[in-house]
Structure formats: C-alpha cells, structure tokens
GROMACS .gro file of C-alpha atoms in nm:
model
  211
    1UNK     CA    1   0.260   0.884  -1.735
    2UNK     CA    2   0.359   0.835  -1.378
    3UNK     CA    3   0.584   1.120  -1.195
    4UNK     CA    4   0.810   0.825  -1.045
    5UNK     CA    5   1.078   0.865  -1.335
    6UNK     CA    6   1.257   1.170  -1.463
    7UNK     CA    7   1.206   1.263  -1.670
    8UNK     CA    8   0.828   1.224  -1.734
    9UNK     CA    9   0.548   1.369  -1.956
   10UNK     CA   10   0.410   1.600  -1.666
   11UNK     CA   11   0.730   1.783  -1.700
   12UNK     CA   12   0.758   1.751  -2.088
   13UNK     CA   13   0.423   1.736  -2.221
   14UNK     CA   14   0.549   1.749  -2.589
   15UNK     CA   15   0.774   1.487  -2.534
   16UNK     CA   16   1.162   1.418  -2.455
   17UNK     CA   17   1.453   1.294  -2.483
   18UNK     CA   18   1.760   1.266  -2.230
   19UNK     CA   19   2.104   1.092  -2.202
   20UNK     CA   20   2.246   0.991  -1.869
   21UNK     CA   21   2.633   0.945  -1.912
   22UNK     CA   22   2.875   0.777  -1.649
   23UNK     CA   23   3.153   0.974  -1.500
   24UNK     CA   24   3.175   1.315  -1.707
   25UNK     CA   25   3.105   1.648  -1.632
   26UNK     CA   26   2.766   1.848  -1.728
   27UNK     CA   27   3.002   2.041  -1.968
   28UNK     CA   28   3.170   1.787  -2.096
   29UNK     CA   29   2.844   1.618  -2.202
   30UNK     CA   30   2.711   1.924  -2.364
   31UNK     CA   31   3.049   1.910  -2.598
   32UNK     CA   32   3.001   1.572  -2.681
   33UNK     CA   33   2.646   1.599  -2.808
   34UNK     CA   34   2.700   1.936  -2.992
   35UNK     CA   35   3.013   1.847  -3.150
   36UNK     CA   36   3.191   2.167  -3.127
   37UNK     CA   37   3.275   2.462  -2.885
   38UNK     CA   38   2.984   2.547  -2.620
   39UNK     CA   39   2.919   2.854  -2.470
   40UNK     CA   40   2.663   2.744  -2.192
   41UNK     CA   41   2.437   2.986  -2.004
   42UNK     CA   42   2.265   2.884  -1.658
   43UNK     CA   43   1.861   2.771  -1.699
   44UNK     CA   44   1.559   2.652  -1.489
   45UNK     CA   45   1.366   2.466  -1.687
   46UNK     CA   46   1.104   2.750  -1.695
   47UNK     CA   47   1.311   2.965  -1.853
   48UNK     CA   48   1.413   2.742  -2.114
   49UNK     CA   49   1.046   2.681  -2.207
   50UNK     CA   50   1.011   3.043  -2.174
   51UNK     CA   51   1.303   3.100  -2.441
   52UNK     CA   52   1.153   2.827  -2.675
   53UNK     CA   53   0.844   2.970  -2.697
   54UNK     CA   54   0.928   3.353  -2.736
   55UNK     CA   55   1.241   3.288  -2.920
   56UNK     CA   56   1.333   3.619  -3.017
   57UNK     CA   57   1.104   3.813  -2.898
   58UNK     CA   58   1.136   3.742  -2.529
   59UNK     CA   59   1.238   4.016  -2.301
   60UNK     CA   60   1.373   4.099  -1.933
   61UNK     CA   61   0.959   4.061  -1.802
   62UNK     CA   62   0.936   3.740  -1.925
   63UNK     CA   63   1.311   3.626  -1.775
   64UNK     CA   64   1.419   3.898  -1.517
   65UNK     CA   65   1.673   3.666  -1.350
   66UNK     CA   66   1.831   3.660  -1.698
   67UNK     CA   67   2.051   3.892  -1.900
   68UNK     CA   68   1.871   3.922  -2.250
   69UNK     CA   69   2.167   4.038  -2.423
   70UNK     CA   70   2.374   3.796  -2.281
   71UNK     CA   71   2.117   3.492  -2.412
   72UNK     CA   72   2.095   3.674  -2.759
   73UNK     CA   73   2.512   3.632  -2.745
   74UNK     CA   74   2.554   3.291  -2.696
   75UNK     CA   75   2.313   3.203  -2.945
   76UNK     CA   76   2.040   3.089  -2.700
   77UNK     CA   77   1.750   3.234  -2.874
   78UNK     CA   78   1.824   3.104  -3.255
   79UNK     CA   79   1.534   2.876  -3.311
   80UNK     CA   80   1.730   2.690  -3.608
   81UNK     CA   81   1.873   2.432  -3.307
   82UNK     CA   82   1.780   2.265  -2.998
   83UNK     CA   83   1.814   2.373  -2.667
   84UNK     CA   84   2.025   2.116  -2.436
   85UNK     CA   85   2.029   2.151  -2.003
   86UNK     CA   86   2.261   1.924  -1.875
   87UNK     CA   87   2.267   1.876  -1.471
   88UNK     CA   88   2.440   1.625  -1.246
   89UNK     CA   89   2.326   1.410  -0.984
   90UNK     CA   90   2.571   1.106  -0.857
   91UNK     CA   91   2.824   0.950  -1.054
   92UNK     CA   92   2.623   1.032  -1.431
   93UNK     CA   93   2.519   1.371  -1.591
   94UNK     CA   94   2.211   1.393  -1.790
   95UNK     CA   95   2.129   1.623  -2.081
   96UNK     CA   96   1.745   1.631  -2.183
   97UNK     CA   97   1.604   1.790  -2.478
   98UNK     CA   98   1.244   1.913  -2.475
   99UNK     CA   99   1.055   1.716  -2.762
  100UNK     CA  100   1.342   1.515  -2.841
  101UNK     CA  101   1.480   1.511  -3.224
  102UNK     CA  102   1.799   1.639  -3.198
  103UNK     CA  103   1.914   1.422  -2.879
  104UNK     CA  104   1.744   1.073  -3.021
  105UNK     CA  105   1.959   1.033  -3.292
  106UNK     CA  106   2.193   0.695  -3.261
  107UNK     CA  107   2.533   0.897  -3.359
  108UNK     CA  108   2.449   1.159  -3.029
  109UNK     CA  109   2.397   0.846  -2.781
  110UNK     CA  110   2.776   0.685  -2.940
  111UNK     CA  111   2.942   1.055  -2.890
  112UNK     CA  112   2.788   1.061  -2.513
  113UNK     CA  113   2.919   0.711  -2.438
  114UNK     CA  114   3.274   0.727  -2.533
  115UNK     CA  115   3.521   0.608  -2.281
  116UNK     CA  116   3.233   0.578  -2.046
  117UNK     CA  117   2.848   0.394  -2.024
  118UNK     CA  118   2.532   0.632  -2.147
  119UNK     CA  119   2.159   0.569  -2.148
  120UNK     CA  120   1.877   0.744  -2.360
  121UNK     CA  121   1.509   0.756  -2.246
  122UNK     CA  122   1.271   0.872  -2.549
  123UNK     CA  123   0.915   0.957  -2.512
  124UNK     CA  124   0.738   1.156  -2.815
  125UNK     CA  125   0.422   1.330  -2.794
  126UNK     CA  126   0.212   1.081  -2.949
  127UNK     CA  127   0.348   0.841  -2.669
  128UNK     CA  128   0.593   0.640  -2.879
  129UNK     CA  129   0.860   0.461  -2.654
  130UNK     CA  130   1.258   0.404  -2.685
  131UNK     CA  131   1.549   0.277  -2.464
  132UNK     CA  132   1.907   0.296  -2.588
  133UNK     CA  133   2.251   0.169  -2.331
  134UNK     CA  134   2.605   0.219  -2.504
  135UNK     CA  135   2.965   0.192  -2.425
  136UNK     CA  136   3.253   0.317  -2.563
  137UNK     CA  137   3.111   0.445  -2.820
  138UNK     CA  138   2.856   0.111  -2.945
  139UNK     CA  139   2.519   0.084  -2.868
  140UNK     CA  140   2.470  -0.230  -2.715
  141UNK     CA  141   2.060  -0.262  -2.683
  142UNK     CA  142   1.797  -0.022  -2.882
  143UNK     CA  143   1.437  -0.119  -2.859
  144UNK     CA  144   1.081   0.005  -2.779
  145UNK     CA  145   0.999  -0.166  -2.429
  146UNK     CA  146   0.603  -0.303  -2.557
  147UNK     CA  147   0.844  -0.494  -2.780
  148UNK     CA  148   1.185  -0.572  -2.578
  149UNK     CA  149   1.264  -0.929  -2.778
  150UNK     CA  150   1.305  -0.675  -3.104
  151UNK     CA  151   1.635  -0.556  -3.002
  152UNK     CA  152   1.861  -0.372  -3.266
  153UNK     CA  153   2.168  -0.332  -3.024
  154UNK     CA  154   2.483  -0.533  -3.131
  155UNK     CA  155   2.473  -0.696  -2.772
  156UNK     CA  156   2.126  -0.738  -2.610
  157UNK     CA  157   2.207  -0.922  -2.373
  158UNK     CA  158   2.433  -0.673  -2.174
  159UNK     CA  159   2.149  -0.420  -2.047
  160UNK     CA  160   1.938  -0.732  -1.943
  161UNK     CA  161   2.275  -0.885  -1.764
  162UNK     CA  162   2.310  -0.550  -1.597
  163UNK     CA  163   1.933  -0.489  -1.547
  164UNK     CA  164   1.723  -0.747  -1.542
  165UNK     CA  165   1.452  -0.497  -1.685
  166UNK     CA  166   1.303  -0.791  -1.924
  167UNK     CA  167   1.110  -0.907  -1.587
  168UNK     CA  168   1.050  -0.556  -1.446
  169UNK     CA  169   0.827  -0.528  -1.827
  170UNK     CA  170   0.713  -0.874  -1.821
  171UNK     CA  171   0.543  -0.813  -1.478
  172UNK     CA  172   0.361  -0.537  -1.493
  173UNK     CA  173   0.120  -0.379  -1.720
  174UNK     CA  174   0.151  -0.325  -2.103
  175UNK     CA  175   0.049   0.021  -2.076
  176UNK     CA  176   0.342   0.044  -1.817
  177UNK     CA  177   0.594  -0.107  -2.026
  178UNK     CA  178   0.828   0.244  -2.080
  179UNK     CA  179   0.806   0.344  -1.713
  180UNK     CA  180   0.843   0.000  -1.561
  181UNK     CA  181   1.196  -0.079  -1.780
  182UNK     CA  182   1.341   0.321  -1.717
  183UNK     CA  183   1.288   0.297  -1.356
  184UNK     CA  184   1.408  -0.074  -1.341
  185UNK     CA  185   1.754   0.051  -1.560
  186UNK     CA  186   1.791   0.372  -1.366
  187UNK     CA  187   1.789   0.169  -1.024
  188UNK     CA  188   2.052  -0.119  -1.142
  189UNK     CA  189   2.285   0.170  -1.300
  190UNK     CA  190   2.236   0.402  -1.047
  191UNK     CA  191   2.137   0.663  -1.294
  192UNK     CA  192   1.784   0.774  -1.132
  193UNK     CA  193   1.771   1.151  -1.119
  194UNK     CA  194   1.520   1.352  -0.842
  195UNK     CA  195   1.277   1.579  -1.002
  196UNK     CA  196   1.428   1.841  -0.803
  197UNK     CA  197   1.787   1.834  -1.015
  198UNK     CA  198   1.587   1.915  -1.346
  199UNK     CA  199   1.436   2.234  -1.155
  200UNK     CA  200   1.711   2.416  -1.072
  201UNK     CA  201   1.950   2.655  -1.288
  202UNK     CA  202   2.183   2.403  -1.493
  203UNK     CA  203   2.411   2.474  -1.834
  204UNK     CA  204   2.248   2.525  -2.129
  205UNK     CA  205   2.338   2.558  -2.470
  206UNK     CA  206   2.162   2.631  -2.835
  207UNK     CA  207   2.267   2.393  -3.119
  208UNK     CA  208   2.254   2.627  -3.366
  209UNK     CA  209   2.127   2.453  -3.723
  210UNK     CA  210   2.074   2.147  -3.539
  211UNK     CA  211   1.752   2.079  -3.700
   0.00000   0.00000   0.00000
C-alpha cells in the first residue's frame, strides 16, 4: 500500500480503521464513538502499540514519558476494548483504531456524523477494502471500491456528486482501487490528514468491553 494516504498499512500493518468528522472537536469525537463518559490520556502512536501489546504488564521502561498508574486509572490498559486516538488537522478530526472492529461498525460511523459530515476508511489485514460518507446521522454511500456500482448507502449518488471518485477508480489500476478513491475523497472534502498529525501525542481512550 502506498504511503500517500493516511492512514496506510506501513503505519498499521494489521489493519485499520478511521473516521474523519466535519467540524467537532477530537474530544467530542471520542464521546460520540464510545457512547459514554471519556477519560482521555495523551498518546504517540508508539505508545499505543506499546500498550496493546503489553497490556498489563507494561511498565515505566517500556513508556517513560508516561505515568503507569495514571494509564492503569483511566482504564487504558483493559484489553476487553479498543483503543481510540483522535487528532485534528483542518476543519475534521479523525479517530483511527488499530485493526479496526470496533470503529467499522455502521452504528459508530451514524454517531460520528450527527449534525455534521463523517467518512470511514477500512483496510483489514488480509487487504479487504471499505469506504463509508454519512450525514446527520445516515450513511449515504457504503461500498468496497474494486466494486463501487455495489453501493449499500441510501444515497449513492451524493459522495460521487461531491467526489467524483468513480473516475479517480475507473482510471487507474485495480490493485489501486482503495488508495486511488481515499485520496480522491480526502482531496474533494478536504479531509486529507499529514502523516505527521498521527505521530504526535493525541487523546486516547480504552473502550472498555467494546469487543
């Protein structure tokens, strides 16, 4: 997978998924998507790969720019849910979920597009592809770009009015479908986030039980 869309498999080689949301706050998005209270801590992305593969048995060494008691607190280290960083970068926030199962589900994009306009980008490890647009709360277009006449949105046509990604797939290779209809999207909504935004120290929070 090419490095000229975040985010990409380079950066999450077991997959993803992420929501881009119009107009609300990193905070704000991590409510909508968990549902209830948050009580976010700052991560890198290291650090959050560092916490999902230690879990609880991760200590200052492995994160000495963190408080461990702190992360045990807030619930960060309770493998029983996903963990969420959501950053900001223009007028849309973005929340992206290593791997991807929590974040992908249809009722998480509706939540994230309430009031407003959200995308979702989904890769999985075995390469399996999905686009999502809502607003206000209906998803409008839902289909896997090597297929992008099978749309399951109640109005296709919107994203393509908006877009014109259709061409953008049609034009390039089939191998290149995914990457050639995010970065298409991302340009006409103005949603394209620098690799550089995902690398710093942005909230976090733990779902807990939200697999």
């Amino acid at each position: 997978m090419s490095i000229s869309i975040f985010p990409n498999s380079q950066l999450y080689g077991t997959g993803y998924c992420a929501l881009f949301t119009r107009g609300v706050s990193p905070r704000e998005l991590l409510t909508r998507v968990s549902g209830s209270k948050i009580q976010p801590v700052r991560l890198t992305r290291l650090e959050a790969d560092a916490i999902k593969s230690l879990g609880e048995d991760i200590d200052e060494e492995d994160v000495p720019d963190l408080n461990v008691d702190e992360l045990h607190s807030s619930g960060m280290l309770d493998s029983s849910g996903p963990l969420l960083r959501s950053g900001i970068h223009g007028d849309w926030s973005f929340v992206i979920e290593s791997e991807g199962p929590y974040l992908a589900s249809d009722e998480i994009l509706a939540a994230s597009s309430r009031d407003t306009a959200a995308l979702s980008a989904r890769l999985s490890e075995t390469g399996a592809t999905w686009i999502s647009y809502a607003e206000n709360g209906e998803i409008l277009s839902s289909f896997d770009p090597l297929f992008p006449q099978h749309d399951y949105g109640k109005r296709p046509s919107t994203l393509e009015e908006l877009t014109g990604f259709r061409e953008a797939i049609d034009s390039g290779d089939r191998s290149e479908a995914y990457e050639n209809a995010v970065r298409k999207i991302q340009r006409e909504l103005q949603c394209a986030v620098p690799q550089e935004a995902d690398a710093a120290r942005l909230l976090a929070v733990r779902i807990t039980g939200g697999y």
